[in-house]
Short mmCIF file of C-alpha atoms and ligand atoms in Angstrom, two decimals:
data_model
loop_
_atom_site.label_atom_id
_atom_site.label_comp_id
_atom_site.label_asym_id
_atom_site.label_seq_id
_atom_site.Cartn_x
_atom_site.Cartn_y
_atom_site.Cartn_z
CA MET A 1 112.82 103.91 114.87
CA THR A 2 113.66 105.40 111.61
CA ARG A 3 111.02 105.02 108.97
CA VAL A 4 111.80 104.28 105.38
CA LEU A 5 109.68 104.58 102.23
CA SER A 6 110.48 104.05 98.61
CA GLY A 7 108.64 103.10 95.42
CA ILE A 8 109.23 101.53 92.09
CA GLN A 9 107.14 101.68 88.85
CA PRO A 10 105.54 98.59 87.35
CA THR A 11 106.61 99.60 83.78
CA GLY A 12 109.11 97.39 81.92
CA GLU A 13 111.25 94.88 83.70
CA VAL A 14 113.45 95.66 86.72
CA HIS A 15 117.06 96.19 85.58
CA LEU A 16 120.51 96.24 87.21
CA GLY A 17 120.30 100.04 87.67
CA ASN A 18 117.18 99.59 89.88
CA TYR A 19 118.67 96.89 91.87
CA ILE A 20 122.06 98.56 92.42
CA GLY A 21 120.69 102.14 92.93
CA ALA A 22 117.78 101.14 95.01
CA LEU A 23 116.48 97.61 95.58
CA GLN A 24 119.67 96.22 97.23
CA HIS A 25 119.40 98.98 99.86
CA TRP A 26 115.70 98.35 100.42
CA VAL A 27 116.69 94.91 101.40
CA THR A 28 119.31 95.94 103.94
CA ASP A 29 117.03 98.79 105.29
CA GLN A 30 114.30 96.25 105.99
CA TYR A 31 116.49 94.66 108.81
CA GLU A 32 117.34 97.95 110.49
CA HIS A 33 114.37 100.34 109.88
CA GLU A 34 110.61 100.26 109.73
CA SER A 35 110.30 99.99 105.92
CA TYR A 36 107.45 100.64 103.52
CA TYR A 37 107.90 99.73 99.83
CA CYS A 38 105.34 100.60 97.27
CA ILE A 39 104.76 99.40 93.64
CA VAL A 40 103.62 102.67 92.13
CA ASP A 41 100.97 101.78 89.70
CA LEU A 42 99.45 105.28 89.83
CA HIS A 43 102.66 106.73 88.77
CA ALA A 44 102.85 104.16 85.90
CA ILE A 45 99.58 105.44 84.24
CA THR A 46 101.02 108.86 83.82
CA THR A 47 102.18 107.53 80.49
CA PRO A 48 99.69 105.21 78.42
CA GLN A 49 99.74 101.61 79.69
CA GLU A 50 97.81 98.59 78.35
CA PRO A 51 95.56 97.56 81.21
CA GLU A 52 96.20 93.76 81.10
CA ARG A 53 99.90 94.35 80.73
CA LEU A 54 99.89 96.72 83.71
CA ARG A 55 98.10 94.24 85.95
CA ALA A 56 100.60 91.39 84.96
CA ALA A 57 103.59 93.77 85.40
CA THR A 58 102.37 94.63 88.83
CA LEU A 59 102.36 91.02 89.89
CA ASP A 60 105.64 90.38 88.29
CA LEU A 61 107.24 93.26 89.98
CA ALA A 62 105.97 92.04 93.44
CA ALA A 63 107.53 88.62 92.58
CA THR A 64 110.77 90.32 91.70
CA LEU A 65 110.88 92.29 94.70
CA LEU A 66 110.37 89.22 96.95
CA ALA A 67 112.94 87.32 94.87
CA VAL A 68 115.64 89.92 95.43
CA GLY A 69 115.08 89.55 99.19
CA LEU A 70 112.29 91.74 100.56
CA GLU A 71 110.62 89.74 103.31
CA PRO A 72 107.02 90.44 104.06
CA ASP A 73 107.60 89.72 107.80
CA ARG A 74 110.32 92.39 107.79
CA CYS A 75 108.85 95.22 105.65
CA THR A 76 105.66 96.35 104.37
CA LEU A 77 105.27 95.78 100.63
CA PHE A 78 102.12 96.97 98.85
CA VAL A 79 100.56 98.37 95.74
CA GLN A 80 99.98 102.24 95.75
CA SER A 81 96.37 102.09 94.26
CA HIS A 82 95.39 99.75 97.16
CA VAL A 83 95.96 102.66 99.49
CA PRO A 84 93.81 105.42 97.97
CA GLU A 85 94.86 107.81 100.76
CA HIS A 86 97.96 108.55 98.57
CA THR A 87 95.78 110.28 96.11
CA GLU A 88 93.81 112.18 98.65
CA LEU A 89 97.02 113.54 100.08
CA ALA A 90 98.30 114.34 96.62
CA TRP A 91 95.23 116.58 95.94
CA ILE A 92 96.01 118.54 99.10
CA LEU A 93 99.66 118.83 98.33
CA ASN A 94 98.67 119.96 94.77
CA CYS A 95 97.31 123.05 96.46
CA VAL A 96 100.64 123.74 98.17
CA ALA A 97 103.05 122.93 95.40
CA THR A 98 103.45 125.49 92.66
CA PHE A 99 103.22 125.37 88.84
CA GLY A 100 106.52 127.03 88.71
CA GLU A 101 108.50 124.45 90.70
CA LEU A 102 106.88 121.53 88.89
CA ARG A 103 107.86 123.08 85.66
CA ARG A 104 111.46 123.05 86.70
CA MET A 105 111.55 119.30 87.18
CA THR A 106 113.98 117.94 84.67
CA GLN A 107 112.06 114.82 84.17
CA PHE A 108 109.14 116.85 82.89
CA LYS A 109 111.40 119.19 80.86
CA ASP A 110 112.95 116.23 79.12
CA LYS A 111 109.53 114.75 78.36
CA ALA A 112 108.16 118.05 77.04
CA ALA A 113 111.28 118.46 74.91
CA LYS A 114 110.81 114.98 73.33
CA GLN A 115 107.16 115.29 72.50
CA ARG A 116 105.03 118.45 72.41
CA GLU A 117 104.50 119.82 75.96
CA ALA A 118 100.77 120.03 74.98
CA GLY A 119 100.69 116.29 74.69
CA VAL A 120 102.14 115.51 78.02
CA SER A 121 99.42 114.31 80.57
CA VAL A 122 98.52 116.44 83.48
CA GLY A 123 99.27 113.36 85.67
CA TYR A 124 102.79 113.36 84.21
CA PHE A 125 103.28 117.01 85.05
CA ASP A 126 101.95 116.32 88.58
CA TYR A 127 103.89 113.11 89.10
CA PRO A 128 106.28 114.54 91.63
CA VAL A 129 103.48 115.69 93.89
CA LEU A 130 102.00 112.21 94.15
CA GLN A 131 105.56 110.99 94.85
CA ALA A 132 105.77 113.57 97.75
CA ALA A 133 102.39 112.29 99.02
CA ASP A 134 103.80 108.71 98.89
CA ILE A 135 106.57 109.72 101.13
CA LEU A 136 104.98 112.23 103.42
CA ILE A 137 101.96 110.07 104.24
CA TYR A 138 104.21 107.55 106.00
CA GLN A 139 106.03 110.26 107.81
CA ALA A 140 109.17 108.66 106.25
CA ASP A 141 112.66 109.86 107.57
CA ARG A 142 114.70 108.19 104.91
CA VAL A 143 114.06 107.49 101.26
CA PRO A 144 116.40 105.07 99.50
CA VAL A 145 116.58 106.05 95.72
CA GLY A 146 119.01 106.36 92.96
CA GLU A 147 120.54 109.74 91.78
CA ASP A 148 117.76 110.47 89.30
CA GLN A 149 115.27 110.98 92.07
CA ARG A 150 117.37 113.62 93.86
CA GLN A 151 115.27 116.48 92.41
CA HIS A 152 112.02 114.83 93.35
CA LEU A 153 113.17 114.43 96.91
CA GLU A 154 114.20 118.04 97.08
CA LEU A 155 110.66 119.02 95.93
CA THR A 156 109.18 116.68 98.54
CA ARG A 157 111.21 118.48 101.27
CA ASN A 158 110.22 121.80 100.09
CA ILE A 159 106.52 120.93 100.03
CA ALA A 160 106.67 119.41 103.50
CA GLN A 161 108.37 122.48 104.89
CA ARG A 162 105.79 124.80 103.21
CA PHE A 163 102.82 122.73 104.50
CA ASN A 164 104.44 122.81 108.01
CA ALA A 165 104.98 126.53 107.93
CA ARG A 166 101.40 127.13 106.79
CA PHE A 167 99.41 124.74 108.79
CA GLY A 168 101.77 123.82 111.76
CA ASP A 169 104.19 120.83 112.14
CA THR A 170 102.54 117.93 110.26
CA PHE A 171 105.09 116.12 108.23
CA ILE A 172 108.47 114.73 108.90
CA VAL A 173 110.94 116.35 106.37
CA PRO A 174 112.56 113.30 104.81
CA GLU A 175 116.09 112.70 103.84
CA PRO A 176 117.10 111.13 100.58
CA ALA A 177 119.36 108.08 100.98
CA ILE A 178 121.32 108.05 97.77
CA PRO A 179 124.28 105.58 97.76
CA LYS A 180 127.81 106.77 97.26
CA VAL A 181 128.54 103.96 94.77
CA GLY A 182 126.07 102.82 92.22
CA ALA A 183 123.56 105.71 92.40
CA LYS A 184 123.69 105.99 88.70
CA ILE A 185 124.28 102.78 86.79
CA LEU A 186 124.95 103.59 83.13
CA ASP A 187 123.76 102.31 79.90
CA LEU A 188 126.28 99.61 78.74
CA GLN A 189 125.89 100.90 75.16
CA ASN A 190 126.06 104.67 76.13
CA PRO A 191 128.04 105.54 79.24
CA LEU A 192 126.65 109.17 79.03
CA ALA A 193 123.11 107.92 79.89
CA LYS A 194 121.71 106.07 82.78
CA MET A 195 120.56 102.46 82.36
CA SER A 196 116.88 102.82 81.96
CA LYS A 197 113.69 100.72 81.31
CA SER A 198 112.84 102.90 78.35
CA ALA A 199 116.43 102.88 76.79
CA ASP A 200 116.49 103.11 73.12
CA SER A 201 119.32 100.57 73.12
CA PRO A 202 118.00 97.35 74.79
CA GLN A 203 121.47 96.02 74.54
CA GLY A 204 122.62 98.54 77.15
CA THR A 205 120.20 97.57 79.75
CA ILE A 206 120.57 94.22 81.82
CA LYS A 207 117.24 92.95 83.21
CA LEU A 208 117.23 90.77 86.27
CA THR A 209 115.49 88.08 84.19
CA ASP A 210 117.99 88.05 81.40
CA SER A 211 119.20 84.57 80.55
CA ARG A 212 122.92 83.61 80.88
CA ASP A 213 123.51 83.96 77.18
CA VAL A 214 121.92 87.32 76.87
CA VAL A 215 123.92 88.64 79.86
CA ALA A 216 127.04 87.34 78.41
CA LYS A 217 126.39 88.85 75.07
CA LYS A 218 125.49 92.34 76.47
CA ILE A 219 128.55 92.44 78.66
CA LYS A 220 130.77 91.28 75.78
CA VAL A 221 129.49 94.06 73.46
CA ALA A 222 129.49 96.74 76.18
CA VAL A 223 131.24 100.02 75.38
CA THR A 224 134.50 100.55 77.19
CA ASP A 225 136.74 103.69 77.72
CA SER A 226 139.91 104.59 75.87
CA GLY A 227 143.20 103.49 77.49
CA ARG A 228 143.93 100.15 79.09
CA GLU A 229 143.84 100.68 82.93
CA ILE A 230 141.13 99.17 84.90
CA LEU A 231 140.35 101.78 87.55
CA ALA A 232 137.17 103.17 89.03
CA SER A 233 137.56 106.90 88.21
CA PRO A 234 135.41 109.86 86.80
CA ASP A 235 137.38 109.70 83.54
CA LYS A 236 136.54 106.19 83.00
CA PRO A 237 132.73 105.88 83.25
CA ALA A 238 132.20 102.67 81.43
CA ILE A 239 135.00 100.74 83.26
CA THR A 240 133.79 102.23 86.59
CA ASN A 241 130.23 101.08 85.66
CA LEU A 242 131.56 97.47 84.93
CA LEU A 243 133.59 97.39 88.14
CA THR A 244 130.58 98.64 90.20
CA ILE A 245 128.40 95.80 88.71
CA LEU A 246 131.19 93.26 89.40
CA SER A 247 131.46 94.54 92.98
CA VAL A 248 127.76 94.24 93.66
CA ALA A 249 127.64 90.78 92.08
CA THR A 250 130.57 89.46 93.88
CA GLY A 251 130.49 91.41 97.12
CA LYS A 252 134.23 92.46 96.67
CA SER A 253 135.16 96.03 97.11
CA LEU A 254 136.10 98.27 94.19
CA SER A 255 139.66 98.64 95.51
CA ASP A 256 140.09 94.91 95.76
CA LEU A 257 138.84 94.52 92.13
CA GLU A 258 141.11 97.25 90.99
CA ASP A 259 144.13 95.38 92.60
CA SER A 260 143.02 92.08 91.07
CA PHE A 261 142.88 93.67 87.54
CA ARG A 262 146.30 95.43 87.68
CA ASP A 263 148.17 94.47 84.57
CA ARG A 264 145.17 92.73 83.04
CA GLY A 265 142.95 93.82 80.10
CA TYR A 266 139.32 94.76 79.33
CA ALA A 267 138.58 91.26 77.97
CA ASP A 268 139.37 89.79 81.33
CA LEU A 269 137.25 92.26 83.08
CA LYS A 270 134.25 91.60 80.83
CA ARG A 271 134.57 87.88 81.28
CA GLU A 272 134.60 88.21 85.01
CA VAL A 273 131.68 90.63 85.09
CA ALA A 274 129.66 88.21 82.94
CA GLU A 275 130.52 85.33 84.95
CA GLY A 276 129.89 87.00 88.34
CA LEU A 277 126.63 88.46 87.15
CA ILE A 278 125.27 85.18 85.86
CA ALA A 279 126.08 83.48 89.14
CA PHE A 280 124.47 86.40 91.03
CA LEU A 281 121.24 86.49 88.94
CA GLU A 282 120.73 82.73 88.93
CA PRO A 283 119.23 82.27 92.41
CA ILE A 284 117.15 85.38 92.02
CA GLN A 285 115.69 84.05 88.81
CA GLU A 286 114.92 80.74 90.43
CA ARG A 287 113.00 82.41 93.31
CA TYR A 288 111.22 84.59 90.83
CA ALA A 289 110.03 81.69 88.79
CA GLU A 290 108.96 79.83 91.96
CA LEU A 291 107.07 82.87 93.36
CA LEU A 292 105.21 83.47 90.09
CA GLY A 293 104.05 79.90 90.17
CA ASP A 294 101.77 80.90 93.09
CA PRO A 295 100.19 84.32 92.29
CA ALA A 296 97.42 83.91 94.97
CA GLU A 297 100.24 83.87 97.60
CA ILE A 298 101.75 87.12 96.22
CA GLY A 299 98.20 88.60 96.27
CA ARG A 300 97.83 87.51 99.89
CA GLN A 301 101.13 89.19 100.78
CA LEU A 302 100.23 92.38 99.03
CA GLU A 303 96.90 92.45 100.81
CA ILE A 304 98.57 92.16 104.22
CA GLY A 305 101.02 94.93 103.20
CA ALA A 306 98.18 97.26 102.01
CA THR A 307 96.29 96.70 105.27
CA LYS A 308 99.43 97.67 107.32
CA ALA A 309 100.16 100.58 105.05
CA GLN A 310 96.68 101.96 105.02
CA LYS A 311 96.51 102.17 108.84
CA VAL A 312 99.48 104.62 108.85
CA ALA A 313 98.15 106.55 105.84
CA GLN A 314 94.77 107.05 107.36
CA ALA A 315 96.17 108.25 110.56
CA THR A 316 98.14 110.92 108.71
CA MET A 317 95.18 111.80 106.57
CA ALA A 318 93.03 112.47 109.72
CA GLY A 319 95.62 115.02 110.94
CA VAL A 320 95.90 116.66 107.61
CA TYR A 321 92.25 117.14 107.11
CA ASP A 322 91.97 118.72 110.58
CA ARG A 323 94.94 121.06 109.89
CA VAL A 324 93.66 122.38 106.68
CA GLY A 325 90.21 123.08 108.21
CA PHE A 326 87.91 120.51 106.64
CA LEU A 327 84.58 119.98 108.59
CA PRO A 328 84.62 116.41 110.05
CA ARG A 329 82.07 114.10 108.78
CA LYS A 330 79.46 113.12 111.42
P1 TYM B 401 111.77 104.01 88.95
O1 TYM B 401 110.64 102.97 88.93
O2 TYM B 401 112.15 104.75 87.72
O3 TYM B 401 113.05 103.37 89.63
C1 TYM B 401 113.13 102.70 90.82
C2 TYM B 401 114.33 102.93 91.57
O4 TYM B 401 115.56 102.63 90.74
C3 TYM B 401 116.46 103.78 90.72
N1 TYM B 401 117.12 103.76 89.50
C4 TYM B 401 118.52 103.71 89.35
N2 TYM B 401 119.50 103.64 90.16
C5 TYM B 401 120.77 103.61 89.69
N3 TYM B 401 121.02 103.63 88.41
C6 TYM B 401 120.05 103.66 87.48
N4 TYM B 401 120.33 103.53 86.09
C7 TYM B 401 118.72 103.69 87.91
N5 TYM B 401 117.58 103.67 87.20
C8 TYM B 401 116.64 103.65 88.24
C9 TYM B 401 115.61 104.93 90.91
O5 TYM B 401 116.29 106.03 91.32
C10 TYM B 401 114.59 104.51 91.93
O6 TYM B 401 115.04 104.61 93.16
N6 TYM B 401 109.56 108.18 90.85
C11 TYM B 401 110.07 106.84 91.17
C12 TYM B 401 109.16 106.02 91.90
C13 TYM B 401 108.56 106.54 93.10
C14 TYM B 401 109.23 106.78 94.38
C15 TYM B 401 108.15 107.22 95.18
C16 TYM B 401 110.51 106.58 94.82
C17 TYM B 401 107.23 106.86 93.25
N7 TYM B 401 106.96 107.24 94.51
C18 TYM B 401 108.40 107.57 96.54
C19 TYM B 401 110.66 106.91 96.19
C20 TYM B 401 109.72 107.53 97.03
C21 TYM B 401 110.60 106.12 89.77
O7 TYM B 401 109.99 106.44 88.73
O8 TYM B 401 111.42 105.12 90.18
#
């Protein structure tokens, strides 16, 4: 059976980009594959986090993931720091990955350009190696992610191949599963940038927990493209973005939506996106509130997930320690 692994950071709130690019596919994958989904708190601390907020955000994120449809009986949902083998493998992979290839990661380069490179944490620089460990430790075949993770997945594949060549076949070389539509949902205020948790324009990001008024407002003021036609095409990034959002919210195909908007204007499109999105988010928000009412139950589910995940991770680590030549403990 195909094995799936993916992860999401407990920083900021989950937004539509996360849902459309990744989480909706996590939900469908859990019915078809053996799926592991990880809340990556160790990745979160590569930038400064306030401890109490991080703890709360981790629980919130677990509730959100369950609310969008992850089922603990169908997938293994866990917190990264609950399975310390991830960091053990990351150390070993650190000795396989090179400084040069990490330096080329665009995420690092962007960060180093924004602030002084000397001020970027070593953990931030090393972040992609921990991500490789997350994936390889589960011998994952398939990694459902958005477009922004493509380079990290390429690095993971390179590290796996290099390790296998040096020490003998140990890791599955994983394939990224990047969706054809919705892999890069754009900022509603700036269609040149991806929608992001750290967006400088909060108006451009729709959170899954946004109230109906907030959703309606953000869609209303969304930037549009020049022209009048409502088409999903590369020269209409903002309209394509809105159509993609509407398609996910309503389950209608892009071409059906294009047909239904022939000879209609942007104001109509925006009205339908807002209505569709509000109707789509409402049941998710209800489940989220319900789930958060019982944090002990979420903790119980995460514990079950960590136990299941750790079994797989420990088996991989035993093989890795042997391969690299460590003396077994008596
Ligand atoms: P993170 O937490 O930034 O994002 C979680 C997922 O959401 C996708 N995503 C988007 N997709 C489409 N449009 C957008 N605007 C958008 N913004 C975010 C991301 O591509 C991602 O799939 N490094 C990862 C977390 C990670 C991970 C892993 C992923 C850690 N270990 C192992 C896969 C496998 C990250 O920071 O994702």
